Structure formats: C-alpha cells, structure tokens
Amino acid sequence: MATGSSWKMAQENMIKLSISEARKLAKSGILAVGYTNDDADTICSHILDAQLRGYGPTGLARVLTIADRVSHNKVGSADMIITRETAASAQLDAKGAIGYLASYRATELAVKKAKAGGVGIVGVSNTFFAGMLSYYAEMCTRENLVVMIAASAGPWVAPHGSYTARFGTNPFCIAFPSGSRQPIIWDIGTSKIIHAQVKLAQLMGEELPEDTAYDKEGEVTRDPFKAMEGAMAVWGGHKGSGLAVAIQLMGALAGAPAHTGDRDGWGLLVIAMDPEMFRPIDEFKKEVDGYSETIRSSQPLKGSGPIRMPFDRSWEIREQNREGGYVQVEESVVNGLHELIERNHK
C-alpha cells in the first residue's frame, strides 16, 4: 500500500520547518478556513502528529484538502449532539462536523465509559475525514485500554474484481497498551491508496502511484481526476474487499447509512475495552511485551528485515523528528498554506 508521500517526496523540494513553525502554519491555515481556536487546536494536534510520523497527505497537506472541502458551512464541536446513551454506549450525531473533531469526542466518551464500566462503545454518524485512526487509538492505550476502531467513508473503492466504486477507503485499527511507552497499534486502510492522497494529487497536479485506481471505463489510471470518476483499487484482494464491506456495515451500526454520501454522512465506531475485566493490567501488558519481542526476534528472509511490530516504524520516525526538532514538508504544500492564509487576511 502506498503510504505517506512515497510517490511524491522524491520528486519535490522539501522545506525544513521547526515543529513549532509547522504547528503555527497548520493552525493558521485551519483558522483561515473558519474554525474556532479550540477546534483548530484539536485538528492541528492530529495533523502535526501525522506529519511527525511521516504521513505527508494527512499531515500539513491535509489543511489544504480540508479548506477545499469545507469552504462553506463550517460545523464545529459545539454543534454535535448525543442522540442516545447508556452506561456503556453512546451515539454521536456529528451534524456534519469533520471527523477530526467527532472522532476525538467519540474516543473521549469511549475512554470514560470503559474506565467506569469496562467497556465503552461509541458510534458516530454524519461526519467525514477522520484522519489517522491510530491517533485515537493512542488516546485509549495511554489509559491502559484495548481499542478497535472502524470508519466507513464515501463510495470511492471498487470491490475485488470490479471497477465500480461501492465502499470507502474504510480504515480499521486495533491497539493494545504495553509495558513500555510504545503501544502496539495496527492501523490500515482497505484501499491501495488513501483518499487524502488522491485529493492532494488533484490539488498539486501530481499523478497517482501505479496500479492503484481505475477510470470509469475500467482502465488502470494514474490521473487522480479520472480515479474519482472511476474507483480506487482495494487492498488485499478478496480478503481486503471483505474487510472493507464489513467496515462499511459497522459504519451503519454506528448510525450512518450503509450507502454513504460521497462527501459526507460517514460513520465511525469506537470500542474501548479495559483488560482488567479479564486479568490484571500489568500481567496483560507483560504478555503483550513478551509476544512483541518474540515477533521482533523472528529471523528475516534473505534481503528482508528487521521484523517489526505494528506501529514500530511510526513510533521511531516520530521520536526521531521530535528529537531533531523539525519536520520536512513539500514546498508546494508550504506555498499553498501561505496562499490560503493570505487569502483569508485580505
């Protein structure tokens, strides 16, 4: 699966920004879109985390696709409502709010309920653009909770063997706390590329990676505009296709329609669980740590290696960038953000 800026960073000049500069630039861009200061902080913390982890299209570049998407009718945290609630569950109608805000609120609720009663299940409807599910997963693992998160999206991806768009990029995430600071987090999209990559390629005049999308006639294309008229390719063959279908229906369980809109009406489901329901937390984390080292110590095939646990690479890149104190961002993205901010100031 093509990730981050794998087809882009090698082709473009990169600008080195200090972490504080990157945060300020991202927040100025979000404020220029029209969000409140508090909502801008919530969105920007997520976006900066993505940039620190090396995921370009969901990093600072995401501000540009957000600006393109929400140029009208900004909906914020204050607009969201809980439609039904029990001690262990809640349904959150985001009222069209971006997923960076709705998913954050849903995760906070799920954590609170899981800490109080062992399990917290929160469904979100009427949202879009959730970002990286691993960001919300870390909110849970920091509280010693196990979590599963699934998010449905607009019909851009074709089932295995087809070129007709029927479901979203539909990410799925499962995470476990560990005895170290680093959790175990498996976070994948079920398409070969993510929607943010396609939208960014449209904005920046870039081509898509090879063999990741079809045009409306079923021909393989690298044109991001033709891809949105056709479909993105599913990841993992029939297995990935089946997982994507299941996630679309989990979005329906969360309160969204199974047939989501292209730009809105998406769903997200957060299921947080306290390991203390089954065994002492320290005992469980010892098992997680021991098994993780077993996986990492596996003998690699010739020319491969080292063997990693899920989230190892993201954690390492983020720690390196934090220690270095800077991130690298595509020059076109930095220029685009300055243009967005300047337009708002006129």
Short mmCIF file of C-alpha atoms in Angstrom, two decimals, residues 217-337:
data_model
loop_
_atom_site.label_atom_id
_atom_site.label_comp_id
_atom_site.label_asym_id
_atom_site.label_seq_id
_atom_site.Cartn_x
_atom_site.Cartn_y
_atom_site.Cartn_z
CA GLU A 217 -14.19 2.53 -18.25
CA GLY A 218 -12.28 0.13 -16.01
CA GLU A 219 -8.83 1.01 -17.32
CA VAL A 220 -5.95 1.46 -14.89
CA THR A 221 -5.20 5.17 -14.46
CA ARG A 222 -2.77 7.43 -12.64
CA ASP A 223 -4.93 10.50 -13.23
CA PRO A 224 -6.46 11.50 -9.86
CA PHE A 225 -9.47 13.14 -11.53
CA LYS A 226 -10.24 10.06 -13.61
CA ALA A 227 -9.78 7.94 -10.48
CA MET A 228 -12.54 9.86 -8.70
CA GLU A 229 -14.79 9.33 -11.73
CA GLY A 230 -13.95 5.62 -11.58
CA ALA A 231 -12.65 3.88 -8.46
CA MET A 232 -9.63 3.26 -6.31
CA ALA A 233 -8.32 -0.30 -6.10
CA VAL A 234 -8.99 -2.35 -2.99
CA TRP A 235 -6.07 -3.59 -0.89
CA GLY A 236 -5.60 -7.28 -0.11
CA GLY A 237 -7.65 -8.89 -2.87
CA HIS A 238 -10.84 -10.65 -1.81
CA LYS A 239 -9.79 -10.59 1.86
CA GLY A 240 -9.33 -6.84 1.92
CA SER A 241 -12.55 -6.44 -0.03
CA GLY A 242 -14.45 -8.48 2.53
CA LEU A 243 -12.98 -6.45 5.38
CA ALA A 244 -13.98 -3.21 3.63
CA VAL A 245 -17.57 -4.44 3.25
CA ALA A 246 -17.68 -5.36 6.96
CA ILE A 247 -16.37 -1.92 7.94
CA GLN A 248 -18.98 -0.20 5.76
CA LEU A 249 -21.65 -2.10 7.68
CA MET A 250 -20.00 -1.26 11.02
CA GLY A 251 -20.44 2.37 9.98
CA ALA A 252 -24.12 1.59 9.55
CA LEU A 253 -24.14 0.08 13.03
CA ALA A 254 -22.67 3.36 14.30
CA GLY A 255 -25.65 5.27 12.89
CA ALA A 256 -24.50 6.20 9.37
CA PRO A 257 -26.19 4.94 6.21
CA ALA A 258 -24.56 1.93 4.56
CA HIS A 259 -24.79 3.87 1.29
CA THR A 260 -22.80 6.89 2.48
CA GLY A 261 -22.58 10.15 0.60
CA ASP A 262 -19.52 10.91 -1.48
CA ARG A 263 -18.57 13.85 0.74
CA ASP A 264 -20.47 13.37 3.99
CA GLY A 265 -22.66 11.06 6.06
CA TRP A 266 -19.79 8.75 7.01
CA GLY A 267 -19.65 6.62 10.15
CA LEU A 268 -17.16 5.60 12.81
CA LEU A 269 -17.30 3.04 15.62
CA VAL A 270 -15.01 3.06 18.67
CA ILE A 271 -14.96 0.04 21.01
CA ALA A 272 -12.71 0.55 24.05
CA MET A 273 -12.11 -2.30 26.50
CA ASP A 274 -10.44 -2.46 29.90
CA PRO A 275 -8.18 -5.56 30.20
CA GLU A 276 -8.87 -5.52 33.93
CA MET A 277 -12.20 -7.19 33.13
CA PHE A 278 -10.22 -10.36 32.43
CA ARG A 279 -6.84 -10.14 34.16
CA PRO A 280 -4.57 -7.67 36.00
CA ILE A 281 -3.39 -4.94 33.63
CA ASP A 282 0.30 -5.38 34.46
CA GLU A 283 0.02 -9.09 33.75
CA PHE A 284 -1.63 -8.39 30.41
CA LYS A 285 0.98 -5.81 29.41
CA LYS A 286 3.73 -8.29 30.29
CA GLU A 287 2.16 -10.73 27.83
CA VAL A 288 1.99 -8.01 25.16
CA ASP A 289 5.65 -7.13 25.69
CA GLY A 290 6.82 -10.74 25.66
CA TYR A 291 4.94 -11.60 22.49
CA SER A 292 6.12 -8.41 20.79
CA GLU A 293 9.74 -9.35 21.40
CA THR A 294 9.04 -12.83 20.04
CA ILE A 295 7.79 -11.30 16.77
CA ARG A 296 10.66 -8.82 16.54
CA SER A 297 13.22 -11.60 17.07
CA SER A 298 11.89 -13.60 14.11
CA GLN A 299 14.53 -14.50 11.53
CA PRO A 300 14.06 -12.37 8.39
CA LEU A 301 14.13 -13.78 4.91
CA LYS A 302 17.24 -13.07 2.89
CA GLY A 303 17.20 -9.41 1.92
CA SER A 304 14.43 -8.58 4.38
CA GLY A 305 14.28 -7.26 7.90
CA PRO A 306 14.27 -6.24 10.58
CA ILE A 307 10.93 -7.74 11.62
CA ARG A 308 8.73 -5.12 13.22
CA MET A 309 5.59 -4.99 15.29
CA PRO A 310 2.74 -2.79 14.08
CA PHE A 311 3.43 0.88 14.91
CA ASP A 312 7.20 0.38 15.37
CA ARG A 313 8.07 2.44 12.30
CA SER A 314 5.64 5.28 13.07
CA TRP A 315 6.89 5.48 16.64
CA GLU A 316 10.55 5.54 15.58
CA ILE A 317 10.04 8.24 12.94
CA ARG A 318 8.06 10.42 15.34
CA GLU A 319 10.66 10.07 18.09
CA GLN A 320 13.45 10.92 15.64
CA ASN A 321 11.61 14.00 14.39
CA ARG A 322 10.81 15.14 17.91
CA GLU A 323 14.45 14.74 18.91
CA GLY A 324 15.58 16.61 15.80
CA GLY A 325 13.01 19.32 16.40
CA TYR A 326 11.82 19.68 12.83
CA VAL A 327 9.75 18.14 10.02
CA GLN A 328 10.14 18.26 6.26
CA VAL A 329 7.19 19.43 4.17
CA GLU A 330 6.77 19.63 0.40
CA GLU A 331 7.47 23.13 -0.92
CA SER A 332 4.16 23.20 -2.81
CA VAL A 333 2.28 22.43 0.41
CA VAL A 334 4.02 25.21 2.33
CA ASN A 335 3.33 27.65 -0.51
CA GLY A 336 -0.29 26.54 -0.67
CA LEU A 337 -0.75 27.11 3.06
#
